[in-house]
PDB file of C-alpha atoms in Angstrom:
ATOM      1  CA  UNK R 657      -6.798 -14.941 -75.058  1.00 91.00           C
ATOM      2  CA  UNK R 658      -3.798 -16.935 -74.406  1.00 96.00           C
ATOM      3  CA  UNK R 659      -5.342 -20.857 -73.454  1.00 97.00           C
ATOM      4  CA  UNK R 660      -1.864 -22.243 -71.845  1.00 97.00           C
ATOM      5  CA  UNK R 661      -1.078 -20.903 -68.056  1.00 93.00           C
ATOM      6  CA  UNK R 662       3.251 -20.777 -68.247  1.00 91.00           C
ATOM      7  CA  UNK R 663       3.735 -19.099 -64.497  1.00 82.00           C
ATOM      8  CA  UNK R 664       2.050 -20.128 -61.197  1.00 76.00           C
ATOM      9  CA  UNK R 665       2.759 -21.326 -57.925  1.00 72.00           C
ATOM     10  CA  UNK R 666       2.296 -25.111 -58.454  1.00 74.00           C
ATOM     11  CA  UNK R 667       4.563 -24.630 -61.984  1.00 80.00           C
ATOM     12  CA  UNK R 668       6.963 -23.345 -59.914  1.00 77.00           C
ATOM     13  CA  UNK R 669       7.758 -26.168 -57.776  1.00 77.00           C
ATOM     14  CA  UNK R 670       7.302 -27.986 -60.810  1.00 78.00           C
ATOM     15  CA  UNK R 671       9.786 -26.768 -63.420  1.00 81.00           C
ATOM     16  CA  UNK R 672      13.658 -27.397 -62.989  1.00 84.00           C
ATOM     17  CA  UNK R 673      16.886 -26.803 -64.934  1.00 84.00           C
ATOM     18  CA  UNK R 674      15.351 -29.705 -66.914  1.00 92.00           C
ATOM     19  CA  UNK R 675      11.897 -29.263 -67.134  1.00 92.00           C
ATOM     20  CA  UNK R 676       9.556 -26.813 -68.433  1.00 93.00           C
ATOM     21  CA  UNK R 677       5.715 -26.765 -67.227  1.00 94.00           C
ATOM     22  CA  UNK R 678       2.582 -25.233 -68.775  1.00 96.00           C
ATOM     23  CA  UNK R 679      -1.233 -26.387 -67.891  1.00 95.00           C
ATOM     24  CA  UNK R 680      -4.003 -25.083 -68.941  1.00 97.00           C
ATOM     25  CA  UNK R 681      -7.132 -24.327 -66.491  1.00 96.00           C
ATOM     26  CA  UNK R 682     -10.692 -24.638 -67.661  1.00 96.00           C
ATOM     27  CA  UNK R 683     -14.210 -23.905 -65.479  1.00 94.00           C
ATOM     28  CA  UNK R 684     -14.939 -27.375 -64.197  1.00 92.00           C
ATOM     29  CA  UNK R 685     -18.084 -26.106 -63.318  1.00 89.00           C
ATOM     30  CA  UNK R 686     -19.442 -25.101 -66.703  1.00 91.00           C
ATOM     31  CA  UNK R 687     -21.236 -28.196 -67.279  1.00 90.00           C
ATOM     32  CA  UNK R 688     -21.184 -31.959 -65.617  1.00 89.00           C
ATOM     33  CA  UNK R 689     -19.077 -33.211 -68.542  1.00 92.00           C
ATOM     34  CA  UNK R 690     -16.342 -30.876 -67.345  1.00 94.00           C
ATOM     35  CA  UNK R 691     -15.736 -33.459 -64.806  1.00 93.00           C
ATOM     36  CA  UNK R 692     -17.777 -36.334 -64.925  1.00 89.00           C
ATOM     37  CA  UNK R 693     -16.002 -38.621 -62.552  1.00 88.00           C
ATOM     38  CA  UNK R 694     -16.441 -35.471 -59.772  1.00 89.00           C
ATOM     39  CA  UNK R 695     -18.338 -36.168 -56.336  1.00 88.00           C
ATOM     40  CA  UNK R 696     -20.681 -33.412 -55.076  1.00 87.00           C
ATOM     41  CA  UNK R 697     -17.282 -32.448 -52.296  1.00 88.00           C
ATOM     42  CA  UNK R 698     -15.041 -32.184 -55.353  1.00 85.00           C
ATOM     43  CA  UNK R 699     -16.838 -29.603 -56.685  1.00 84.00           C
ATOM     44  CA  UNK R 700     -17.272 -27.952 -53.230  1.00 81.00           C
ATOM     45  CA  UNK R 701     -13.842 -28.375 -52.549  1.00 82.00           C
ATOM     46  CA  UNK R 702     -12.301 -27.944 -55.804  1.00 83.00           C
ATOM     47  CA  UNK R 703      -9.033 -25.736 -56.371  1.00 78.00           C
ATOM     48  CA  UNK R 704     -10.524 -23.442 -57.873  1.00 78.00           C
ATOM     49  CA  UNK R 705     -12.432 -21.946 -54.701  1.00 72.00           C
ATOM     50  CA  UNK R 706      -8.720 -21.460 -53.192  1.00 75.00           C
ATOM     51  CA  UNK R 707      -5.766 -19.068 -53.218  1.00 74.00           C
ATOM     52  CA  UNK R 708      -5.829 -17.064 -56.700  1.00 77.00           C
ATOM     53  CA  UNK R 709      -8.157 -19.374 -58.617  1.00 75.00           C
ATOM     54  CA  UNK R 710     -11.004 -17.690 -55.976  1.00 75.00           C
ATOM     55  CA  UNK R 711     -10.337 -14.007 -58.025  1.00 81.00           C
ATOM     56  CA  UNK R 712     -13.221 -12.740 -60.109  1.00 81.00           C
ATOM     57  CA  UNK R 713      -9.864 -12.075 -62.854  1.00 88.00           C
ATOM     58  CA  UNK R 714      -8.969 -15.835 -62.887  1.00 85.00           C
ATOM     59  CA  UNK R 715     -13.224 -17.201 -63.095  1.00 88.00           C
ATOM     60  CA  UNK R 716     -13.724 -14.846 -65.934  1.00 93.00           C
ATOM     61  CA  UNK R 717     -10.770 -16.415 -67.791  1.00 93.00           C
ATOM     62  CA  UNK R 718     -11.547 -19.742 -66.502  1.00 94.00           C
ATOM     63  CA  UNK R 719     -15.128 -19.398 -68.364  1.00 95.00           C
ATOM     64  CA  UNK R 720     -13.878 -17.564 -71.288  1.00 96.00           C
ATOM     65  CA  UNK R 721     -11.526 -20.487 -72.188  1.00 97.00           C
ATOM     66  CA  UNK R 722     -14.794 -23.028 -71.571  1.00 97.00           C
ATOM     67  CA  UNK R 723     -16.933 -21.192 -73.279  1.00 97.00           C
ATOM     68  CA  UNK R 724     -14.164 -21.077 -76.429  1.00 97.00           C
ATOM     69  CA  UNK R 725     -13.914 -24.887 -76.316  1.00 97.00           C
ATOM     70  CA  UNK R 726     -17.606 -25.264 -76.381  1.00 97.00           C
ATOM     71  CA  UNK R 727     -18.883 -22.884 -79.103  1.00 97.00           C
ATOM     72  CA  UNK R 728     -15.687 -23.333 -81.563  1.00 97.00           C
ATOM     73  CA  UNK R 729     -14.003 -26.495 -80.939  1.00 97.00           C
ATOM     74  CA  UNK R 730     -12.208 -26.511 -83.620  1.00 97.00           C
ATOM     75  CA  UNK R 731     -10.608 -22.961 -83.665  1.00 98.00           C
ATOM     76  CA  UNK R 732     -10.215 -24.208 -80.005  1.00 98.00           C
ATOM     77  CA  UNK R 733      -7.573 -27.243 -80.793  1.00 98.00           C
ATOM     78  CA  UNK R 734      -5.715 -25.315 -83.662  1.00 98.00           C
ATOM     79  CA  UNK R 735      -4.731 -22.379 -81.007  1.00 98.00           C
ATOM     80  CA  UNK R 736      -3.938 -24.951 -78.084  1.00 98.00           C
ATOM     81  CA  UNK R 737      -2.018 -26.587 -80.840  1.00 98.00           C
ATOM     82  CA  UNK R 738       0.116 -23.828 -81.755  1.00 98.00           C
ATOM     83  CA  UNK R 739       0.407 -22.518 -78.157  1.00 98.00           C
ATOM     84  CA  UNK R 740       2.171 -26.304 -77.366  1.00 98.00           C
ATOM     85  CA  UNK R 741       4.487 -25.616 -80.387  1.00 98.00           C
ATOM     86  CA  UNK R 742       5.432 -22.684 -79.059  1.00 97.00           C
ATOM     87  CA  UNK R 743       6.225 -24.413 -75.262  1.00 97.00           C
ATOM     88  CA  UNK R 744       7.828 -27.259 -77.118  1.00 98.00           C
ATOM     89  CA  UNK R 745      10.281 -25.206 -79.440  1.00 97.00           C
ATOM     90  CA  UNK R 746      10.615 -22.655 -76.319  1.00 96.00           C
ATOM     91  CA  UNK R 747      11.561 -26.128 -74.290  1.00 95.00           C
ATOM     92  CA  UNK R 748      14.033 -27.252 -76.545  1.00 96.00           C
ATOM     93  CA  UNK R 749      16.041 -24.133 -77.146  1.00 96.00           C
ATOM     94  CA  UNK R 750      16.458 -24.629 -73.358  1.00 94.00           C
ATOM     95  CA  UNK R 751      16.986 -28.032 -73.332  1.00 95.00           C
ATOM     96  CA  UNK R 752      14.573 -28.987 -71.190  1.00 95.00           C
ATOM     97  CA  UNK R 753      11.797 -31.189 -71.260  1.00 94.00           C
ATOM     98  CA  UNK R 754       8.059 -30.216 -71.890  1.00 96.00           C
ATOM     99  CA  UNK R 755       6.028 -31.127 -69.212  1.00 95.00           C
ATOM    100  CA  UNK R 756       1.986 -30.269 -70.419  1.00 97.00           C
ATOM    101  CA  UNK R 757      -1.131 -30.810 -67.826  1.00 96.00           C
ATOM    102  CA  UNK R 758      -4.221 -30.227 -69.876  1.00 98.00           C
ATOM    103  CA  UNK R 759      -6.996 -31.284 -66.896  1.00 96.00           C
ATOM    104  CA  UNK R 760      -5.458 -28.856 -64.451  1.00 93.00           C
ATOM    105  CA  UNK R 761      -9.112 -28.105 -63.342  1.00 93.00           C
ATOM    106  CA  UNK R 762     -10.877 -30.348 -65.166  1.00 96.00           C
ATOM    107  CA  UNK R 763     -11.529 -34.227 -66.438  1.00 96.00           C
ATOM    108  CA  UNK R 764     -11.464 -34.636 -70.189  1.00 97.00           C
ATOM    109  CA  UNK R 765      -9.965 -37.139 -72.543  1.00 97.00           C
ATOM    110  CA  UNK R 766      -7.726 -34.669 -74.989  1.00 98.00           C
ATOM    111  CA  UNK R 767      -6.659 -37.870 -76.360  1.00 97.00           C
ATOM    112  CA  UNK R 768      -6.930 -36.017 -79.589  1.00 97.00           C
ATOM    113  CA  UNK R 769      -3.834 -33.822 -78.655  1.00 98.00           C
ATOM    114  CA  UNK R 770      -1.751 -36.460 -76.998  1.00 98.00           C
ATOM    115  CA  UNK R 771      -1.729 -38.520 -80.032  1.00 97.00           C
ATOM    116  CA  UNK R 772      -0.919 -35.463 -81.976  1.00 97.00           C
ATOM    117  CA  UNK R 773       2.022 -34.637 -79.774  1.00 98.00           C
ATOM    118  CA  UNK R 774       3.493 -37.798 -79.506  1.00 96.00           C
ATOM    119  CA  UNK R 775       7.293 -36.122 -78.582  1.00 96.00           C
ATOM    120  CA  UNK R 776       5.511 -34.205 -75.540  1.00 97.00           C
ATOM    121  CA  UNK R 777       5.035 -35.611 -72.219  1.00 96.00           C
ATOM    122  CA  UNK R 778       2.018 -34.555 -70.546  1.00 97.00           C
ATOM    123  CA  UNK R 779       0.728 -35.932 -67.128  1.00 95.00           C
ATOM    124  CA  UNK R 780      -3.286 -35.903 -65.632  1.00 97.00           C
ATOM    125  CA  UNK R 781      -4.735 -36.607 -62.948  1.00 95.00           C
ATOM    126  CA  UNK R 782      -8.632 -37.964 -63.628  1.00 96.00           C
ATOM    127  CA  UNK R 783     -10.964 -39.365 -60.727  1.00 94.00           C
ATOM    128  CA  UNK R 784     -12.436 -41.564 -63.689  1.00 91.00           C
ATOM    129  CA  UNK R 785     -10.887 -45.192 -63.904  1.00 88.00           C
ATOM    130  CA  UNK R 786     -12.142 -45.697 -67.368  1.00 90.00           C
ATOM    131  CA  UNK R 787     -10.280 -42.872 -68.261  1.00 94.00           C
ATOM    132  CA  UNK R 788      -7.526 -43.499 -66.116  1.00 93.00           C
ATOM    133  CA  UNK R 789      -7.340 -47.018 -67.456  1.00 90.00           C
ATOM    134  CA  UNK R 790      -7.380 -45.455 -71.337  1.00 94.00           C
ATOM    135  CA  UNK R 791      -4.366 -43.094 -70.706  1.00 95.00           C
ATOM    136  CA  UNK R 792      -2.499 -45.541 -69.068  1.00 94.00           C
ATOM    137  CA  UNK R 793      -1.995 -47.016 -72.811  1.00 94.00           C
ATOM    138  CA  UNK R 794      -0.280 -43.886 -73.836  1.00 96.00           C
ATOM    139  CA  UNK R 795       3.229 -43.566 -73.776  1.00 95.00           C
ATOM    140  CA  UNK R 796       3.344 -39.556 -73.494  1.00 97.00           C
ATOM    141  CA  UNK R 797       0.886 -39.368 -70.721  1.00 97.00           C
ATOM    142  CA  UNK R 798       1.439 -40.466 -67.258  1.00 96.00           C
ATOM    143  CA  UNK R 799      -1.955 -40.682 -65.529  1.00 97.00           C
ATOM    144  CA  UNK R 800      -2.783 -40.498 -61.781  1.00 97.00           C
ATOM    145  CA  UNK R 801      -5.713 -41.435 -60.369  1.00 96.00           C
ATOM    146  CA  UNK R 802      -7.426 -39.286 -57.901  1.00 95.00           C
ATOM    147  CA  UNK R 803      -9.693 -40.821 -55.250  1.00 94.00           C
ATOM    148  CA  UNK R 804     -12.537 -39.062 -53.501  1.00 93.00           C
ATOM    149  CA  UNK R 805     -15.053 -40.176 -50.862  1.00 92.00           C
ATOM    150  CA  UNK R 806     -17.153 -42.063 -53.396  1.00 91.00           C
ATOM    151  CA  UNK R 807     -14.116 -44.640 -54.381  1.00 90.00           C
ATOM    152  CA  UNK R 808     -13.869 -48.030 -52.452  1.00 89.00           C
ATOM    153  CA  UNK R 809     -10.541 -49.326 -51.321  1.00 89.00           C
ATOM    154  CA  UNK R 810     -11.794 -51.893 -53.986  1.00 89.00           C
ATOM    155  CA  UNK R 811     -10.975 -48.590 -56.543  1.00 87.00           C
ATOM    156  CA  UNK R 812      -7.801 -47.827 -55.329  1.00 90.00           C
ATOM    157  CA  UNK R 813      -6.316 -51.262 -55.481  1.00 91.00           C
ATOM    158  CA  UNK R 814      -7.747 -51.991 -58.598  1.00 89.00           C
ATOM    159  CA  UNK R 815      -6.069 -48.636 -59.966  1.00 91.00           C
ATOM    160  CA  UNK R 816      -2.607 -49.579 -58.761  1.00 94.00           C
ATOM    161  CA  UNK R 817      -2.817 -52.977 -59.715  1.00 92.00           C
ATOM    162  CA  UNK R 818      -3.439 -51.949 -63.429  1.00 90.00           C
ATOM    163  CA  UNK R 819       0.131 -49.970 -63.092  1.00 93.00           C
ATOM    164  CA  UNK R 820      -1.884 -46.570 -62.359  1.00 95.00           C
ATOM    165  CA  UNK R 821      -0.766 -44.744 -59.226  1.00 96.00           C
ATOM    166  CA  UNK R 822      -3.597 -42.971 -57.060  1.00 97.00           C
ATOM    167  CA  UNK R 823      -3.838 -39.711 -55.140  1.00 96.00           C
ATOM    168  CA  UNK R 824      -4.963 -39.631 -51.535  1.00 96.00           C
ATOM    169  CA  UNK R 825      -5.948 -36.066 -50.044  1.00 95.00           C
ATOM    170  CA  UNK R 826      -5.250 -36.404 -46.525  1.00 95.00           C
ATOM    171  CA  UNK R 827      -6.442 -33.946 -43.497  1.00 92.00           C
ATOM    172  CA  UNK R 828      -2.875 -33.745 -41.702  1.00 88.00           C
ATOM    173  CA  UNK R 829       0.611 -34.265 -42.609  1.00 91.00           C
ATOM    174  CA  UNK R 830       1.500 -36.636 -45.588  1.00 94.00           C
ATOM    175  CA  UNK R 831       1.953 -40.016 -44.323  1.00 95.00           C
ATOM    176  CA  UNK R 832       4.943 -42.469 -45.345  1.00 95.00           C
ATOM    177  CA  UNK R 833       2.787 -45.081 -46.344  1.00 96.00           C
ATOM    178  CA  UNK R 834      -1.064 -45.438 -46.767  1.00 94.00           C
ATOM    179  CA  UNK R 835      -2.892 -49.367 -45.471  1.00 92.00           C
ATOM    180  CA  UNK R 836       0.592 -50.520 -46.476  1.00 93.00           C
ATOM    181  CA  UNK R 837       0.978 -48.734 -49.836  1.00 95.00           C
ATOM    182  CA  UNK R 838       4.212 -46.489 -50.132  1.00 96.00           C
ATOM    183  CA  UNK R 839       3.255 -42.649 -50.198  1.00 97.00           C
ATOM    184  CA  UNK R 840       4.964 -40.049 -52.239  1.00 95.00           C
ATOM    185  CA  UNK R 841       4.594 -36.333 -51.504  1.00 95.00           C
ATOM    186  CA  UNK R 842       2.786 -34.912 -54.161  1.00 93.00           C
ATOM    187  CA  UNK R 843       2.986 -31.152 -52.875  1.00 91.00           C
ATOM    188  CA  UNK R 844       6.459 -31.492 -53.088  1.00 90.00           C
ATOM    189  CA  UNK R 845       6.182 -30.758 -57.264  1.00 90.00           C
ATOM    190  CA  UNK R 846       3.886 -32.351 -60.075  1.00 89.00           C
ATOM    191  CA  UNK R 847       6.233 -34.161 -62.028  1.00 92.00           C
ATOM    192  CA  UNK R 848       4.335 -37.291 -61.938  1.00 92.00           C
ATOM    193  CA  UNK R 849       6.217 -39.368 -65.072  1.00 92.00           C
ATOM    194  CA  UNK R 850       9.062 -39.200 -62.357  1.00 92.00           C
ATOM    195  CA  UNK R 851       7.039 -41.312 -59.940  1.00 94.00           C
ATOM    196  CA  UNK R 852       7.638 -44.976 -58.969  1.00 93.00           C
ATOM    197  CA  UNK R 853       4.614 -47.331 -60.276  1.00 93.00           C
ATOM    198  CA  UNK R 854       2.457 -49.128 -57.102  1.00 93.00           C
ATOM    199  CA  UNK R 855       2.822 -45.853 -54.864  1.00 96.00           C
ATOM    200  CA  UNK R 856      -0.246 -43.422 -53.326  1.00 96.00           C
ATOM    201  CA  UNK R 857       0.413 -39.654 -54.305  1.00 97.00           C
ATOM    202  CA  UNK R 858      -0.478 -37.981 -50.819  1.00 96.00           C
ATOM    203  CA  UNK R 859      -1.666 -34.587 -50.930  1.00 94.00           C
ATOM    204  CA  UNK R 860      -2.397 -32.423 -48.319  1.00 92.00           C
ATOM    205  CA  UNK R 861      -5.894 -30.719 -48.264  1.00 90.00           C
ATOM    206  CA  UNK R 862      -6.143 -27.241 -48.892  1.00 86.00           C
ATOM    207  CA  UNK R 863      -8.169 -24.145 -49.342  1.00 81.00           C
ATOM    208  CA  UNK R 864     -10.563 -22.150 -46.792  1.00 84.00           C
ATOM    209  CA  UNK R 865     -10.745 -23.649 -43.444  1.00 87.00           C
ATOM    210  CA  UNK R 866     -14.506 -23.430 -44.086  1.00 88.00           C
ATOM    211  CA  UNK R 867     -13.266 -26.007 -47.233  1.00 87.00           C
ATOM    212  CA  UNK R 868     -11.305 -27.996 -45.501  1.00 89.00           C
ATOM    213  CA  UNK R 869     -13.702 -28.743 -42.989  1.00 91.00           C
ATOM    214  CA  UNK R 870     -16.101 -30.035 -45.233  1.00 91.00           C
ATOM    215  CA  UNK R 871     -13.705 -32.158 -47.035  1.00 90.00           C
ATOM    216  CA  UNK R 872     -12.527 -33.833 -43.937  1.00 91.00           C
ATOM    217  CA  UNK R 873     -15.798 -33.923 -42.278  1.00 91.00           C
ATOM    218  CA  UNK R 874     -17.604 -35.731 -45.923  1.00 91.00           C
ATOM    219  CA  UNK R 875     -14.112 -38.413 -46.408  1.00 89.00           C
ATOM    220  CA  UNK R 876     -12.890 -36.851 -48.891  1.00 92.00           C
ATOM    221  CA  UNK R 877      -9.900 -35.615 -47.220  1.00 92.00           C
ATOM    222  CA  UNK R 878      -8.591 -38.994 -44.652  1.00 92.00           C
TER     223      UNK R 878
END
């Protein structure tokens, strides 16, 4: 079972003639401490109950993976070590940069492989400021933090005044700027290390319209 996803639509508008893209997807719904910083809409509206993620194929190896991590941590790291040796050397045959999201549907702290990577860049988004705060420390990890209905506008300047920029689902189009912040289109690719510092990450909502109502209707999508 290979741990690291290479080709999908979000790497696609990710990767360039520079950089190269993997992420790995876990089931954030295993167990709380999947994503402890989740609200009760995050985990009703989470990615995974859209597009492909919703196939019975993609849950099964979603769980799989989970399960793996759980019951043999350790056999765990040493193949998602080797399969980001294998992106890295892959990378720099290219020339290209290795670009590495490890949360891409879930909210740990893999500190443990950032510090062991040190020459990779890898970039997370976590709705948990203590986290978000931690990472921030790293240089190989660009951090975003995500809001949902739960956070204060107290939360959100806090974040960006710490140097952390914060992601804003919104229920229409992507705004220029957010109660006077400066927005940056986050649909437009992941490549967060590439973002200015002090800006909102606007992301339009998506999934089911069923999903989408309930994360406008609940605040989580503005």
């Amino acid at each position: 079972m290979q741990l690291l996803t290479h080709q999908s639509a979000k790497l696609a508008k990710t990767q360039t003639d520079s950089v190269q893209s993997v992420i790995l997807y876990l089931d954030p719904l295993y167990s709380v401490d999947m994503c402890k910083g989740a609200s009760a809409t995050c985990r009703k509206t989470c990615l995974i109950h859209s597009g492909r993620m919703r196939m019975d194929n993609a849950k099964q190896v979603r769980k799989a993976r989970t399960e793996y991590l759980h019951q043999n941590p350790e056999l765990f790291d040493i193949q998602l070590k080797g399969e980001l040796l294998q992106a890295y050397a892959k990378a720099k045959r290219q020339g290209k940069i290795l670009d590495v999201r490890l949360n891409g549907t879930s909210d740990l702290d893999w500190s443990r492989i950032y510090d062991a990577f040190p020459y990779i860049q890898f970039h997370e988004y976590t709705k948990r400021v203590d986290l978000a705060l931690k990472l921030k420390q790293l240089k190989n990890v660009t951090v975003t933090f995500s809001r949902h209905e739960n956070h204060t506008d107290s939360d959100i300047m806090t974040t960006l005044n710490m140097g952390v920029n914060v992601a804003v689902v919104f229920a229409g189009d992507v705004p220029k700027t957010f109660k006077g912040i400066p927005v940056i289109d986050g649909d437009a690719h992941d490549r967060r290390f590439e973002d200015e510092k002090g800006h909102i990450v606007g992301l339009k909502v998506k999934g089911t319209n069923d999903i989408k109502s309930i994360a406008i209707k609940r605040g989580f999508a503005i």
